[in-house]
Amino acid sequence: MKAFISGSCKNGKSHYAQELAVRMARAQGRPLYYLATMIPHDEEDRARIRRHLREREGLGFETVERGFDICRCLDETTVSGKPVRREGIFLLDSVTALLANEMFPPGGDPDRNAPQMLAEELAAFAATVSGVVFVSDYIYSDAFIYDELTESYRRGLAFIDRRLAAICEQVSEVSYGFVKQHKAITNRGILK
Amino acid sequence: MVLIFGGAYQGKLAFAQEKFQLSDEDVFFCRADSAPEFSARIICNLENFCLYCLSNGIEPRELLRQNADALRDKIVIARDISQGVVPVDPLQRAWREACGRALIYLAQEAGEVYRVFCGLPERLK
């Protein structure tokens, strides 16, 4: 089962995605992994990461820290030292952060091919593991005119979003806790 | 008329061309710096049409009204720019509001209205 969750910022996407991943793992009796994509830059970041880690432990998540080359997480161990099994359910929050890490490497030039590469890598990852929930950010409906590099990042994220929405069985848009299913699984198969 | 709207890069034009079996020759891309035409089957980038109108002292909704007959068999595609922070720049602010008025008018007139989200169309009307 593959799910893609998007919506505007700070409106309950992560919470919904966590619940969905927990339900998937419990229903199938599978290990549950959280793919942490944030690369900490200062103590404030590290404090936030520690807080999130504690919150997720209560829900049964094992955290895997992987800010780039996401498929390599399958060769690594969790923060608590356990092996990462492809039979698990993976929550990836967020595609937005992952693309920023891949496209804007610290100290290097922007990688303009990052969106295409990441779209293929995430599709391959989704095909390898038992279940995955992708979280992205809907940043496409404002009237601001961005600089060329920011615009290429936005275009790139949309390219990945469309690719993931095409391969996932569930596509949901979250607005302040309300969930709109653009594609959903029913007992008759894929709804639309 | 068919109205298709959605955020940037959501696959609006690809959906229109696939659904109505139209090629690139059937598409007119509105520009902010030149007058619109109403002859092609697909009129794309309505947000640019609105920007052109504002720069020339025209209310976009009125120009659409005046061309209602020509628009009757058309597919109009618009980028939704309504959901960000209120722009500081007065022209961008007026642009956003004019696009909103134009889309409300077109949505009323249209026989079919779609919103495209991450490549997935949803029929609203």
PDB file of N, CA and C in Angstrom, chain A residues 8-71:
ATOM      1  N   SER A   8      -1.558  22.345   2.351  1.00  0.00           N
ATOM      2  CA  SER A   8      -0.724  23.496   2.694  1.00  0.00           C
ATOM      3  C   SER A   8      -0.055  23.283   4.051  1.00  0.00           C
ATOM      4  N   CYS A   9       0.834  24.187   4.412  1.00  0.00           N
ATOM      5  CA  CYS A   9       1.723  23.976   5.557  1.00  0.00           C
ATOM      6  C   CYS A   9       0.988  24.071   6.893  1.00  0.00           C
ATOM      7  N   LYS A  10       1.491  23.346   7.886  1.00  0.00           N
ATOM      8  CA  LYS A  10       1.015  23.441   9.274  1.00  0.00           C
ATOM      9  C   LYS A  10      -0.496  23.248   9.399  1.00  0.00           C
ATOM     10  N   ASN A  11      -1.022  22.214   8.763  1.00  0.00           N
ATOM     11  CA  ASN A  11      -2.479  22.057   8.830  1.00  0.00           C
ATOM     12  C   ASN A  11      -2.906  20.644   9.196  1.00  0.00           C
ATOM     13  N   GLY A  12      -1.977  19.859   9.719  1.00  0.00           N
ATOM     14  CA  GLY A  12      -2.366  18.532  10.183  1.00  0.00           C
ATOM     15  C   GLY A  12      -1.963  17.384   9.267  1.00  0.00           C
ATOM     16  N   LYS A  13      -1.154  17.671   8.235  1.00  0.00           N
ATOM     17  CA  LYS A  13      -0.729  16.602   7.317  1.00  0.00           C
ATOM     18  C   LYS A  13       0.070  15.527   8.041  1.00  0.00           C
ATOM     19  N   SER A  14       1.065  15.969   8.822  1.00  0.00           N
ATOM     20  CA  SER A  14       1.959  15.012   9.468  1.00  0.00           C
ATOM     21  C   SER A  14       1.189  14.127  10.438  1.00  0.00           C
ATOM     22  N   HIS A  15       0.274  14.736  11.156  1.00  0.00           N
ATOM     23  CA  HIS A  15      -0.523  13.980  12.125  1.00  0.00           C
ATOM     24  C   HIS A  15      -1.355  12.912  11.410  1.00  0.00           C
ATOM     25  N   TYR A  16      -2.012  13.315  10.316  1.00  0.00           N
ATOM     26  CA  TYR A  16      -2.821  12.366   9.547  1.00  0.00           C
ATOM     27  C   TYR A  16      -1.939  11.258   8.978  1.00  0.00           C
ATOM     28  N   ALA A  17      -0.778  11.646   8.445  1.00  0.00           N
ATOM     29  CA  ALA A  17       0.126  10.668   7.834  1.00  0.00           C
ATOM     30  C   ALA A  17       0.621   9.662   8.876  1.00  0.00           C
ATOM     31  N   GLN A  18       0.915  10.144  10.091  1.00  0.00           N
ATOM     32  CA  GLN A  18       1.357   9.242  11.168  1.00  0.00           C
ATOM     33  C   GLN A  18       0.267   8.228  11.509  1.00  0.00           C
ATOM     34  N   GLU A  19      -0.961   8.747  11.650  1.00  0.00           N
ATOM     35  CA  GLU A  19      -2.078   7.837  11.976  1.00  0.00           C
ATOM     36  C   GLU A  19      -2.257   6.778  10.898  1.00  0.00           C
ATOM     37  N   LEU A  20      -2.158   7.222   9.644  1.00  0.00           N
ATOM     38  CA  LEU A  20      -2.337   6.301   8.519  1.00  0.00           C
ATOM     39  C   LEU A  20      -1.258   5.214   8.535  1.00  0.00           C
ATOM     40  N   ALA A  21       0.009   5.632   8.751  1.00  0.00           N
ATOM     41  CA  ALA A  21       1.117   4.670   8.763  1.00  0.00           C
ATOM     42  C   ALA A  21       0.958   3.684   9.926  1.00  0.00           C
ATOM     43  N   VAL A  22       0.547   4.195  11.080  1.00  0.00           N
ATOM     44  CA  VAL A  22       0.336   3.331  12.253  1.00  0.00           C
ATOM     45  C   VAL A  22      -0.758   2.303  11.946  1.00  0.00           C
ATOM     46  N   ARG A  23      -1.861   2.757  11.351  1.00  0.00           N
ATOM     47  CA  ARG A  23      -2.966   1.830  11.001  1.00  0.00           C
ATOM     48  C   ARG A  23      -2.496   0.757  10.033  1.00  0.00           C
ATOM     49  N   MET A  24      -1.715   1.169   9.013  1.00  0.00           N
ATOM     50  CA  MET A  24      -1.226   0.209   8.019  1.00  0.00           C
ATOM     51  C   MET A  24      -0.352  -0.853   8.685  1.00  0.00           C
ATOM     52  N   ALA A  25       0.556  -0.399   9.571  1.00  0.00           N
ATOM     53  CA  ALA A  25       1.491  -1.330  10.206  1.00  0.00           C
ATOM     54  C   ALA A  25       0.754  -2.294  11.140  1.00  0.00           C
ATOM     55  N   ARG A  26      -0.205  -1.757  11.909  1.00  0.00           N
ATOM     56  CA  ARG A  26      -0.945  -2.612  12.855  1.00  0.00           C
ATOM     57  C   ARG A  26      -1.806  -3.620  12.126  1.00  0.00           C
ATOM     58  N   ALA A  27      -2.486  -3.175  11.055  1.00  0.00           N
ATOM     59  CA  ALA A  27      -3.378  -4.064  10.316  1.00  0.00           C
ATOM     60  C   ALA A  27      -2.621  -5.250   9.740  1.00  0.00           C
ATOM     61  N   GLN A  28      -1.351  -5.029   9.362  1.00  0.00           N
ATOM     62  CA  GLN A  28      -0.591  -6.088   8.706  1.00  0.00           C
ATOM     63  C   GLN A  28       0.492  -6.669   9.606  1.00  0.00           C
ATOM     64  N   GLY A  29       0.586  -6.182  10.844  1.00  0.00           N
ATOM     65  CA  GLY A  29       1.600  -6.675  11.767  1.00  0.00           C
ATOM     66  C   GLY A  29       3.020  -6.460  11.277  1.00  0.00           C
ATOM     67  N   ARG A  30       3.293  -5.269  10.761  1.00  0.00           N
ATOM     68  CA  ARG A  30       4.620  -4.988  10.191  1.00  0.00           C
ATOM     69  C   ARG A  30       5.364  -3.965  11.032  1.00  0.00           C
ATOM     70  N   PRO A  31       6.714  -3.987  10.944  1.00  0.00           N
ATOM     71  CA  PRO A  31       7.475  -2.926  11.627  1.00  0.00           C
ATOM     72  C   PRO A  31       7.172  -1.562  11.003  1.00  0.00           C
ATOM     73  N   LEU A  32       7.327  -0.535  11.831  1.00  0.00           N
ATOM     74  CA  LEU A  32       6.942   0.817  11.420  1.00  0.00           C
ATOM     75  C   LEU A  32       8.163   1.734  11.524  1.00  0.00           C
ATOM     76  N   TYR A  33       8.497   2.373  10.417  1.00  0.00           N
ATOM     77  CA  TYR A  33       9.688   3.226  10.386  1.00  0.00           C
ATOM     78  C   TYR A  33       9.334   4.656  10.028  1.00  0.00           C
ATOM     79  N   TYR A  34      10.037   5.567  10.668  1.00  0.00           N
ATOM     80  CA  TYR A  34       9.915   6.979  10.319  1.00  0.00           C
ATOM     81  C   TYR A  34      11.224   7.406   9.658  1.00  0.00           C
ATOM     82  N   LEU A  35      11.138   7.852   8.415  1.00  0.00           N
ATOM     83  CA  LEU A  35      12.333   8.321   7.713  1.00  0.00           C
ATOM     84  C   LEU A  35      12.498   9.803   8.007  1.00  0.00           C
ATOM     85  N   ALA A  36      13.434  10.116   8.870  1.00  0.00           N
ATOM     86  CA  ALA A  36      13.660  11.510   9.258  1.00  0.00           C
ATOM     87  C   ALA A  36      14.561  12.164   8.219  1.00  0.00           C
ATOM     88  N   THR A  37      14.046  13.189   7.559  1.00  0.00           N
ATOM     89  CA  THR A  37      14.764  13.793   6.428  1.00  0.00           C
ATOM     90  C   THR A  37      15.510  15.062   6.813  1.00  0.00           C
ATOM     91  N   MET A  38      15.226  15.591   7.991  1.00  0.00           N
ATOM     92  CA  MET A  38      15.812  16.880   8.364  1.00  0.00           C
ATOM     93  C   MET A  38      17.274  16.723   8.756  1.00  0.00           C
ATOM     94  N   ILE A  39      18.113  17.551   8.181  1.00  0.00           N
ATOM     95  CA  ILE A  39      19.522  17.577   8.569  1.00  0.00           C
ATOM     96  C   ILE A  39      19.690  18.739   9.547  1.00  0.00           C
ATOM     97  N   PRO A  40      20.008  18.427  10.840  1.00  0.00           N
ATOM     98  CA  PRO A  40      20.044  19.511  11.840  1.00  0.00           C
ATOM     99  C   PRO A  40      21.215  20.464  11.604  1.00  0.00           C
ATOM    100  N   HIS A  41      20.942  21.741  11.821  1.00  0.00           N
ATOM    101  CA  HIS A  41      21.996  22.745  11.631  1.00  0.00           C
ATOM    102  C   HIS A  41      22.419  23.415  12.930  1.00  0.00           C
ATOM    103  N   ASP A  42      21.557  23.362  13.954  1.00  0.00           N
ATOM    104  CA  ASP A  42      21.917  24.010  15.220  1.00  0.00           C
ATOM    105  C   ASP A  42      21.206  23.306  16.390  1.00  0.00           C
ATOM    106  N   GLU A  43      21.400  23.833  17.575  1.00  0.00           N
ATOM    107  CA  GLU A  43      20.838  23.206  18.775  1.00  0.00           C
ATOM    108  C   GLU A  43      19.311  23.241  18.760  1.00  0.00           C
ATOM    109  N   GLU A  44      18.729  24.300  18.195  1.00  0.00           N
ATOM    110  CA  GLU A  44      17.267  24.392  18.100  1.00  0.00           C
ATOM    111  C   GLU A  44      16.723  23.227  17.271  1.00  0.00           C
ATOM    112  N   ASP A  45      17.395  22.936  16.140  1.00  0.00           N
ATOM    113  CA  ASP A  45      17.003  21.797  15.301  1.00  0.00           C
ATOM    114  C   ASP A  45      17.124  20.490  16.070  1.00  0.00           C
ATOM    115  N   ARG A  46      18.259  20.348  16.800  1.00  0.00           N
ATOM    116  CA  ARG A  46      18.484  19.094  17.524  1.00  0.00           C
ATOM    117  C   ARG A  46      17.446  18.898  18.620  1.00  0.00           C
ATOM    118  N   ALA A  47      17.052  19.992  19.284  1.00  0.00           N
ATOM    119  CA  ALA A  47      16.027  19.897  20.331  1.00  0.00           C
ATOM    120  C   ALA A  47      14.690  19.471  19.729  1.00  0.00           C
ATOM    121  N   ARG A  48      14.360  20.027  18.551  1.00  0.00           N
ATOM    122  CA  ARG A  48      13.109  19.671  17.888  1.00  0.00           C
ATOM    123  C   ARG A  48      13.116  18.194  17.505  1.00  0.00           C
ATOM    124  N   ILE A  49      14.266  17.732  17.002  1.00  0.00           N
ATOM    125  CA  ILE A  49      14.388  16.331  16.605  1.00  0.00           C
ATOM    126  C   ILE A  49      14.195  15.415  17.810  1.00  0.00           C
ATOM    127  N   ARG A  50      14.809  15.772  18.962  1.00  0.00           N
ATOM    128  CA  ARG A  50      14.658  14.938  20.166  1.00  0.00           C
ATOM    129  C   ARG A  50      13.192  14.871  20.602  1.00  0.00           C
ATOM    130  N   ARG A  51      12.498  16.011  20.505  1.00  0.00           N
ATOM    131  CA  ARG A  51      11.087  16.053  20.915  1.00  0.00           C
ATOM    132  C   ARG A  51      10.242  15.157  19.997  1.00  0.00           C
ATOM    133  N   HIS A  52      10.460  15.290  18.669  1.00  0.00           N
ATOM    134  CA  HIS A  52       9.705  14.473  17.708  1.00  0.00           C
ATOM    135  C   HIS A  52       9.979  12.989  17.899  1.00  0.00           C
ATOM    136  N   LEU A  53      11.250  12.681  18.203  1.00  0.00           N
ATOM    137  CA  LEU A  53      11.654  11.289  18.397  1.00  0.00           C
ATOM    138  C   LEU A  53      10.868  10.661  19.547  1.00  0.00           C
ATOM    139  N   ARG A  54      10.759  11.403  20.667  1.00  0.00           N
ATOM    140  CA  ARG A  54      10.009  10.906  21.833  1.00  0.00           C
ATOM    141  C   ARG A  54       8.532  10.720  21.486  1.00  0.00           C
ATOM    142  N   GLU A  55       7.965  11.708  20.757  1.00  0.00           N
ATOM    143  CA  GLU A  55       6.547  11.638  20.400  1.00  0.00           C
ATOM    144  C   GLU A  55       6.260  10.391  19.559  1.00  0.00           C
ATOM    145  N   ARG A  56       7.134  10.119  18.615  1.00  0.00           N
ATOM    146  CA  ARG A  56       6.899   9.012  17.694  1.00  0.00           C
ATOM    147  C   ARG A  56       7.139   7.653  18.348  1.00  0.00           C
ATOM    148  N   GLU A  57       8.071   7.605  19.322  1.00  0.00           N
ATOM    149  CA  GLU A  57       8.325   6.331  20.009  1.00  0.00           C
ATOM    150  C   GLU A  57       7.039   5.791  20.622  1.00  0.00           C
ATOM    151  N   GLY A  58       6.229   6.709  21.170  1.00  0.00           N
ATOM    152  CA  GLY A  58       4.961   6.306  21.778  1.00  0.00           C
ATOM    153  C   GLY A  58       4.011   5.672  20.786  1.00  0.00           C
ATOM    154  N   LEU A  59       4.142   6.016  19.508  1.00  0.00           N
ATOM    155  CA  LEU A  59       3.261   5.477  18.468  1.00  0.00           C
ATOM    156  C   LEU A  59       3.805   4.198  17.854  1.00  0.00           C
ATOM    157  N   GLY A  60       5.004   3.809  18.245  1.00  0.00           N
ATOM    158  CA  GLY A  60       5.588   2.575  17.734  1.00  0.00           C
ATOM    159  C   GLY A  60       6.545   2.756  16.565  1.00  0.00           C
ATOM    160  N   PHE A  61       6.940   3.993  16.274  1.00  0.00           N
ATOM    161  CA  PHE A  61       7.868   4.236  15.156  1.00  0.00           C
ATOM    162  C   PHE A  61       9.308   3.977  15.569  1.00  0.00           C
ATOM    163  N   GLU A  62      10.067   3.357  14.685  1.00  0.00           N
ATOM    164  CA  GLU A  62      11.524   3.324  14.779  1.00  0.00           C
ATOM    165  C   GLU A  62      12.023   4.392  13.818  1.00  0.00           C
ATOM    166  N   THR A  63      12.900   5.259  14.271  1.00  0.00           N
ATOM    167  CA  THR A  63      13.366   6.354  13.425  1.00  0.00           C
ATOM    168  C   THR A  63      14.641   5.973  12.669  1.00  0.00           C
ATOM    169  N   VAL A  64      14.661   6.309  11.369  1.00  0.00           N
ATOM    170  CA  VAL A  64      15.845   6.131  10.538  1.00  0.00           C
ATOM    171  C   VAL A  64      16.213   7.513  10.014  1.00  0.00           C
ATOM    172  N   GLU A  65      17.447   7.934  10.265  1.00  0.00           N
ATOM    173  CA  GLU A  65      17.852   9.271   9.808  1.00  0.00           C
ATOM    174  C   GLU A  65      18.508   9.170   8.440  1.00  0.00           C
ATOM    175  N   ARG A  66      17.878   9.820   7.466  1.00  0.00           N
ATOM    176  CA  ARG A  66      18.379   9.720   6.092  1.00  0.00           C
ATOM    177  C   ARG A  66      17.952  11.001   5.358  1.00  0.00           C
ATOM    178  N   GLY A  67      18.858  11.948   5.211  1.00  0.00           N
ATOM    179  CA  GLY A  67      18.518  13.228   4.585  1.00  0.00           C
ATOM    180  C   GLY A  67      18.691  13.245   3.082  1.00  0.00           C
ATOM    181  N   PHE A  68      19.318  12.185   2.514  1.00  0.00           N
ATOM    182  CA  PHE A  68      19.530  12.085   1.061  1.00  0.00           C
ATOM    183  C   PHE A  68      19.765  10.620   0.720  1.00  0.00           C
ATOM    184  N   ASP A  69      19.806  10.286  -0.576  1.00  0.00           N
ATOM    185  CA  ASP A  69      19.976   8.886  -1.016  1.00  0.00           C
ATOM    186  C   ASP A  69      19.080   7.947  -0.214  1.00  0.00           C
ATOM    187  N   ILE A  70      17.794   8.152  -0.315  1.00  0.00           N
ATOM    188  CA  ILE A  70      16.840   7.535   0.599  1.00  0.00           C
ATOM    189  C   ILE A  70      16.854   6.001   0.540  1.00  0.00           C
ATOM    190  N   CYS A  71      17.114   5.431  -0.639  1.00  0.00           N
ATOM    191  CA  CYS A  71      17.098   3.957  -0.758  1.00  0.00           C
ATOM    192  C   CYS A  71      18.163   3.310   0.125  1.00  0.00           C
TER     193      CYS A  71
END
